[in-house]
Amino acid sequence: MSDAIAVIDDLRDESEELDALVAELRAEEWATATPAPGWTLAHQIAHLTWTDGVAVTAATDPGAFKAEVARALAAPETFVDEAAGAAVAAARPEELLRRWRAGRERLQQVLRDAAPGTRIPWYGPPMSLASMATARLMETWAHGQDVADALGVVRAPTDRLRHVARIGVRARDYAYFVRGATPPAQEFRVELGTPGGEVVAFGPEGAGQRVTGPLLDFCLLVTRRAHRDDLALRAVGAEADTWLDIAQAFAGLPGAGRAPRGGRSEREPGPSNAPGSDAI
């Protein structure tokens, strides 16, 4: 099995887990507010539907995708909200759910059918098939977290979080660039513990700048679904400490993120400068 197919399979499973959270909702429940300001449960699913559709366009009609990029450049701070809002306004919940299911299945099939080595244009650098599937999985998981939080559901972490962590590590330099800062020259070591007691590691073992903690917490951080002060992540070194304040796994503006709730910070004392890669 190729790396791309393995990730696409995980994307399918991640989507099905989120589907199970919303499939039986009553029509009025789709209007439930989520932690994203101004976004209901319907907006979350509408956004995933829209993004899956744009990804299909990018993979099958690069010329038409250029028009999508132009619209994004014309309104970088509002085009995502506008797309989600338009989809919610245009469809009843049951229709929105049907469109999401059909659209994500279409995207997964397009990725499965693409020739090995295919590069798909995107809002940043073009992406490999595996990277596109990883990006879609990351976003599905992140918006699924918004849905779960709105519904008061605690999701059990899965091995699929390894993909989210990987894209978060690979997007390290982007987090600096999007803020007009220069990223560190050296690689960091990132060691993340899974619920099963394994360690998922990235970067050279001897790196002086290190990040350690639970895999779930790192994924919540890089998707900006939890504030750093509520997570059990530990930085060794001033540059690693700075990165944890700005880390993001997604392309585009970072947004405000979640406010701290008063959790279990393990931040080392020291300076902090809070405010494309292929995986973005």
Short mmCIF file of C-alpha atoms in Angstrom, two decimals:
data_model
loop_
_atom_site.label_atom_id
_atom_site.label_comp_id
_atom_site.label_asym_id
_atom_site.label_seq_id
_atom_site.Cartn_x
_atom_site.Cartn_y
_atom_site.Cartn_z
CA MET A 1 0.00 0.00 0.00
CA SER A 2 1.38 3.43 -0.94
CA ASP A 3 1.79 6.18 1.62
CA ALA A 4 -0.91 8.21 -0.13
CA ILE A 5 -3.47 5.39 -0.03
CA ALA A 6 -2.78 4.78 3.66
CA VAL A 7 -3.44 8.45 4.45
CA ILE A 8 -6.56 8.51 2.27
CA ASP A 9 -7.87 5.52 4.22
CA ASP A 10 -7.26 7.41 7.46
CA LEU A 11 -8.98 10.49 6.00
CA ARG A 12 -12.00 8.31 5.25
CA ASP A 13 -12.04 7.00 8.82
CA GLU A 14 -11.63 10.48 10.32
CA SER A 15 -14.52 11.76 8.22
CA GLU A 16 -16.73 8.86 9.25
CA GLU A 17 -16.02 9.52 12.92
CA LEU A 18 -17.12 13.13 12.53
CA ASP A 19 -20.13 12.04 10.47
CA ALA A 20 -21.27 9.90 13.40
CA LEU A 21 -21.34 13.01 15.61
CA VAL A 22 -23.69 14.96 13.34
CA ALA A 23 -25.69 12.32 11.48
CA GLU A 24 -28.52 12.13 14.00
CA LEU A 25 -28.74 15.80 14.95
CA ARG A 26 -32.16 17.43 14.84
CA ALA A 27 -32.52 20.29 12.38
CA GLU A 28 -32.48 22.92 15.13
CA GLU A 29 -29.28 21.47 16.63
CA TRP A 30 -27.32 22.38 13.51
CA ALA A 31 -27.62 26.00 14.66
CA THR A 32 -25.63 25.24 17.86
CA ALA A 33 -22.74 27.67 18.29
CA THR A 34 -19.20 26.28 18.19
CA PRO A 35 -16.00 27.75 19.67
CA ALA A 36 -15.27 29.44 16.33
CA PRO A 37 -16.89 32.91 16.64
CA GLY A 38 -19.97 33.18 14.44
CA TRP A 39 -19.82 29.55 13.31
CA THR A 40 -22.52 27.00 14.06
CA LEU A 41 -22.28 23.25 13.60
CA ALA A 42 -23.66 23.80 10.11
CA HIS A 43 -20.84 26.24 9.31
CA GLN A 44 -18.25 23.66 10.34
CA ILE A 45 -19.63 21.01 7.98
CA ALA A 46 -20.23 23.60 5.25
CA HIS A 47 -16.60 24.64 5.44
CA LEU A 48 -15.37 21.07 5.08
CA THR A 49 -17.75 20.58 2.15
CA TRP A 50 -16.48 23.70 0.42
CA THR A 51 -12.81 22.90 1.00
CA ASP A 52 -13.21 19.33 -0.26
CA GLY A 53 -14.83 20.74 -3.39
CA VAL A 54 -12.02 23.21 -3.93
CA ALA A 55 -9.49 20.40 -3.52
CA VAL A 56 -11.29 18.38 -6.20
CA THR A 57 -11.16 21.41 -8.50
CA ALA A 58 -7.45 21.83 -7.82
CA ALA A 59 -6.79 18.18 -8.66
CA THR A 60 -8.98 18.00 -11.76
CA ASP A 61 -9.09 21.52 -13.22
CA PRO A 62 -6.03 23.63 -12.27
CA GLY A 63 -7.20 26.46 -14.50
CA ALA A 64 -10.48 26.81 -12.62
CA PHE A 65 -8.59 26.58 -9.34
CA LYS A 66 -6.65 29.72 -10.26
CA ALA A 67 -9.92 31.63 -10.05
CA GLU A 68 -10.42 30.31 -6.51
CA VAL A 69 -6.95 31.53 -5.57
CA ALA A 70 -7.74 34.96 -7.03
CA ARG A 71 -10.89 35.19 -4.91
CA ALA A 72 -8.90 34.25 -1.82
CA LEU A 73 -6.25 36.88 -2.54
CA ALA A 74 -8.94 39.52 -3.03
CA ALA A 75 -10.41 38.89 0.44
CA PRO A 76 -7.87 36.94 2.51
CA GLU A 77 -9.53 37.63 5.86
CA THR A 78 -13.12 36.91 4.87
CA PHE A 79 -13.30 34.45 1.97
CA VAL A 80 -13.41 31.36 4.21
CA ASP A 81 -16.23 32.75 6.37
CA GLU A 82 -18.13 33.91 3.30
CA ALA A 83 -17.91 30.50 1.65
CA ALA A 84 -19.15 28.70 4.76
CA GLY A 85 -21.94 31.22 5.30
CA ALA A 86 -23.13 30.96 1.72
CA ALA A 87 -23.27 27.16 1.92
CA VAL A 88 -25.27 27.26 5.16
CA ALA A 89 -27.71 29.77 3.72
CA ALA A 90 -28.21 27.70 0.57
CA ALA A 91 -28.94 24.29 2.10
CA ARG A 92 -31.05 22.66 4.79
CA PRO A 93 -29.09 20.51 7.26
CA GLU A 94 -30.01 17.23 5.59
CA GLU A 95 -28.93 18.58 2.21
CA LEU A 96 -25.71 19.96 3.66
CA LEU A 97 -24.93 16.56 5.16
CA ARG A 98 -25.63 14.86 1.82
CA ARG A 99 -23.34 17.30 -0.01
CA TRP A 100 -20.53 16.79 2.48
CA ARG A 101 -20.73 13.02 2.18
CA ALA A 102 -20.77 13.12 -1.61
CA GLY A 103 -18.01 15.70 -1.82
CA ARG A 104 -15.59 13.99 0.51
CA GLU A 105 -16.12 10.65 -1.25
CA ARG A 106 -15.47 12.35 -4.58
CA LEU A 107 -12.23 13.87 -3.30
CA GLN A 108 -11.01 10.59 -1.84
CA GLN A 109 -11.68 8.83 -5.14
CA VAL A 110 -9.90 11.54 -7.12
CA LEU A 111 -6.85 11.16 -4.90
CA ARG A 112 -6.92 7.36 -5.17
CA ASP A 113 -7.15 7.52 -8.96
CA ALA A 114 -4.39 10.10 -9.46
CA ALA A 115 -1.10 8.95 -10.91
CA PRO A 116 1.78 8.49 -8.46
CA GLY A 117 3.91 11.61 -8.33
CA THR A 118 0.98 13.93 -9.03
CA ARG A 119 1.36 17.43 -7.62
CA ILE A 120 -1.83 19.33 -6.81
CA PRO A 121 -1.84 23.16 -6.83
CA TRP A 122 -2.99 24.76 -3.60
CA TYR A 123 -3.04 28.13 -1.85
CA GLY A 124 0.61 27.64 -0.98
CA PRO A 125 3.10 25.41 -2.82
CA PRO A 126 1.73 22.46 -4.82
CA MET A 127 1.16 19.35 -2.74
CA SER A 128 1.76 15.64 -3.23
CA LEU A 129 -1.19 13.26 -3.01
CA ALA A 130 -0.16 12.18 0.49
CA SER A 131 0.22 15.78 1.62
CA MET A 132 -3.20 16.77 0.26
CA ALA A 133 -4.81 13.83 2.06
CA THR A 134 -2.90 14.74 5.23
CA ALA A 135 -4.03 18.36 5.02
CA ARG A 136 -7.65 17.29 4.56
CA LEU A 137 -7.38 14.88 7.50
CA MET A 138 -5.88 17.61 9.69
CA GLU A 139 -8.68 20.01 8.86
CA THR A 140 -11.38 17.37 9.29
CA TRP A 141 -10.00 16.50 12.72
CA ALA A 142 -9.67 20.16 13.74
CA HIS A 143 -13.19 21.13 12.72
CA GLY A 144 -14.38 17.88 14.22
CA GLN A 145 -12.90 19.11 17.49
CA ASP A 146 -15.01 22.27 17.22
CA VAL A 147 -18.08 20.10 16.68
CA ALA A 148 -17.21 17.80 19.58
CA ASP A 149 -16.60 20.74 21.92
CA ALA A 150 -19.92 22.31 20.95
CA LEU A 151 -21.73 19.04 21.65
CA GLY A 152 -19.84 18.33 24.87
CA VAL A 153 -18.32 15.16 23.45
CA VAL A 154 -14.85 13.94 24.45
CA ARG A 155 -13.26 12.08 21.55
CA ALA A 156 -10.74 9.33 22.16
CA PRO A 157 -7.44 10.11 20.40
CA THR A 158 -6.50 7.75 17.58
CA ASP A 159 -3.33 6.86 15.69
CA ARG A 160 -4.53 9.21 12.96
CA LEU A 161 -3.22 12.07 15.08
CA ARG A 162 0.28 11.15 13.87
CA HIS A 163 -0.65 12.78 10.56
CA VAL A 164 -1.78 15.96 12.28
CA ALA A 165 1.43 16.10 14.32
CA ARG A 166 3.55 15.55 11.23
CA ILE A 167 1.98 18.43 9.35
CA GLY A 168 2.34 20.62 12.45
CA VAL A 169 6.07 19.90 12.61
CA ARG A 170 6.57 20.39 8.88
CA ALA A 171 4.71 23.70 9.02
CA ARG A 172 7.05 25.09 11.69
CA ASP A 173 8.77 27.59 9.42
CA TYR A 174 5.46 28.71 7.90
CA ALA A 175 4.28 29.80 11.36
CA TYR A 176 7.18 32.25 11.41
CA PHE A 177 6.79 33.40 7.81
CA VAL A 178 3.08 34.20 8.17
CA ARG A 179 4.01 36.51 11.06
CA GLY A 180 6.83 38.19 9.16
CA ALA A 181 9.51 36.50 11.28
CA THR A 182 12.59 34.46 10.37
CA PRO A 183 12.44 30.81 11.47
CA PRO A 184 15.36 29.21 13.32
CA ALA A 185 18.00 27.62 11.10
CA GLN A 186 18.27 24.39 13.07
CA GLU A 187 15.73 21.57 13.30
CA PHE A 188 13.91 20.91 16.57
CA ARG A 189 13.36 17.54 18.23
CA VAL A 190 9.69 16.78 18.92
CA GLU A 191 8.77 13.74 21.03
CA LEU A 192 5.08 13.02 21.60
CA GLY A 193 3.55 10.29 23.70
CA THR A 194 0.57 8.29 22.47
CA PRO A 195 -2.17 6.99 24.77
CA GLY A 196 -0.75 3.51 24.20
CA GLY A 197 2.65 4.49 25.59
CA GLU A 198 4.52 4.80 22.30
CA VAL A 199 6.56 7.84 21.29
CA VAL A 200 6.09 9.63 17.97
CA ALA A 201 9.32 11.52 17.22
CA PHE A 202 10.41 14.08 14.64
CA GLY A 203 13.77 15.76 14.11
CA PRO A 204 17.32 14.84 15.12
CA GLU A 205 17.79 13.17 18.50
CA GLY A 206 20.62 15.49 19.49
CA ALA A 207 18.81 18.76 18.77
CA GLY A 208 19.24 21.39 21.45
CA GLN A 209 15.71 22.76 21.01
CA ARG A 210 13.09 20.21 22.06
CA VAL A 211 9.35 19.83 22.54
CA THR A 212 7.80 16.98 24.50
CA GLY A 213 4.32 16.10 25.66
CA PRO A 214 1.16 14.18 24.72
CA LEU A 215 0.42 13.66 21.02
CA LEU A 216 -3.14 14.89 21.50
CA ASP A 217 -2.00 18.11 23.18
CA PHE A 218 0.43 18.89 20.37
CA CYS A 219 -2.31 18.40 17.79
CA LEU A 220 -4.66 20.66 19.74
CA LEU A 221 -1.92 23.28 19.84
CA VAL A 222 -0.94 23.29 16.15
CA THR A 223 -4.57 23.39 15.04
CA ARG A 224 -5.14 26.17 17.61
CA ARG A 225 -8.00 24.24 19.21
CA ALA A 226 -6.60 24.80 22.72
CA HIS A 227 -4.43 27.42 24.35
CA ARG A 228 -0.88 26.45 25.16
CA ASP A 229 -1.38 27.18 28.85
CA ASP A 230 -4.03 24.45 29.01
CA LEU A 231 -1.77 21.79 27.51
CA ALA A 232 0.94 19.55 28.96
CA LEU A 233 3.61 20.49 26.44
CA ARG A 234 7.16 21.26 27.51
CA ALA A 235 9.74 23.27 25.59
CA VAL A 236 13.48 23.01 26.17
CA GLY A 237 15.25 26.03 24.73
CA ALA A 238 14.14 29.59 24.04
CA GLU A 239 13.47 29.02 20.35
CA ALA A 240 11.32 25.94 20.98
CA ASP A 241 9.45 27.93 23.61
CA THR A 242 8.75 30.69 21.10
CA TRP A 243 7.53 28.20 18.51
CA LEU A 244 4.93 26.77 20.87
CA ASP A 245 3.43 30.23 21.15
CA ILE A 246 2.94 30.58 17.38
CA ALA A 247 2.73 27.02 16.01
CA GLN A 248 0.06 26.32 13.41
CA ALA A 249 -0.52 23.40 11.06
CA PHE A 250 -2.64 25.22 8.51
CA ALA A 251 -2.03 27.78 5.76
CA GLY A 252 -3.38 31.30 6.13
CA LEU A 253 -3.72 33.79 8.92
CA PRO A 254 -3.36 32.32 12.43
CA GLY A 255 -6.49 33.84 13.93
CA ALA A 256 -6.99 34.53 17.61
CA GLY A 257 -7.09 30.88 18.71
CA ARG A 258 -8.71 29.67 21.92
CA ALA A 259 -8.50 31.65 25.13
CA PRO A 260 -6.84 29.90 28.10
CA ARG A 261 -9.16 28.12 30.48
CA GLY A 262 -6.68 27.64 33.29
CA GLY A 263 -5.17 24.26 32.66
CA ARG A 264 -2.01 22.29 33.18
CA SER A 265 0.84 24.39 31.81
CA GLU A 266 4.33 22.88 31.96
CA ARG A 267 6.03 25.83 30.31
CA GLU A 268 9.66 26.31 31.27
CA PRO A 269 10.55 29.78 32.52
CA GLY A 270 12.28 31.85 29.91
CA PRO A 271 11.72 34.34 27.10
CA SER A 272 8.71 34.03 24.84
CA ASN A 273 7.87 35.98 21.71
CA ALA A 274 4.17 35.28 21.51
CA PRO A 275 2.54 37.57 19.34
CA GLY A 276 5.63 26.82 2.15
CA SER A 277 6.19 23.69 3.00
CA ASP A 278 4.84 20.67 1.05
CA ALA A 279 2.63 19.78 4.00
CA ILE A 280 0.67 23.03 4.08
#
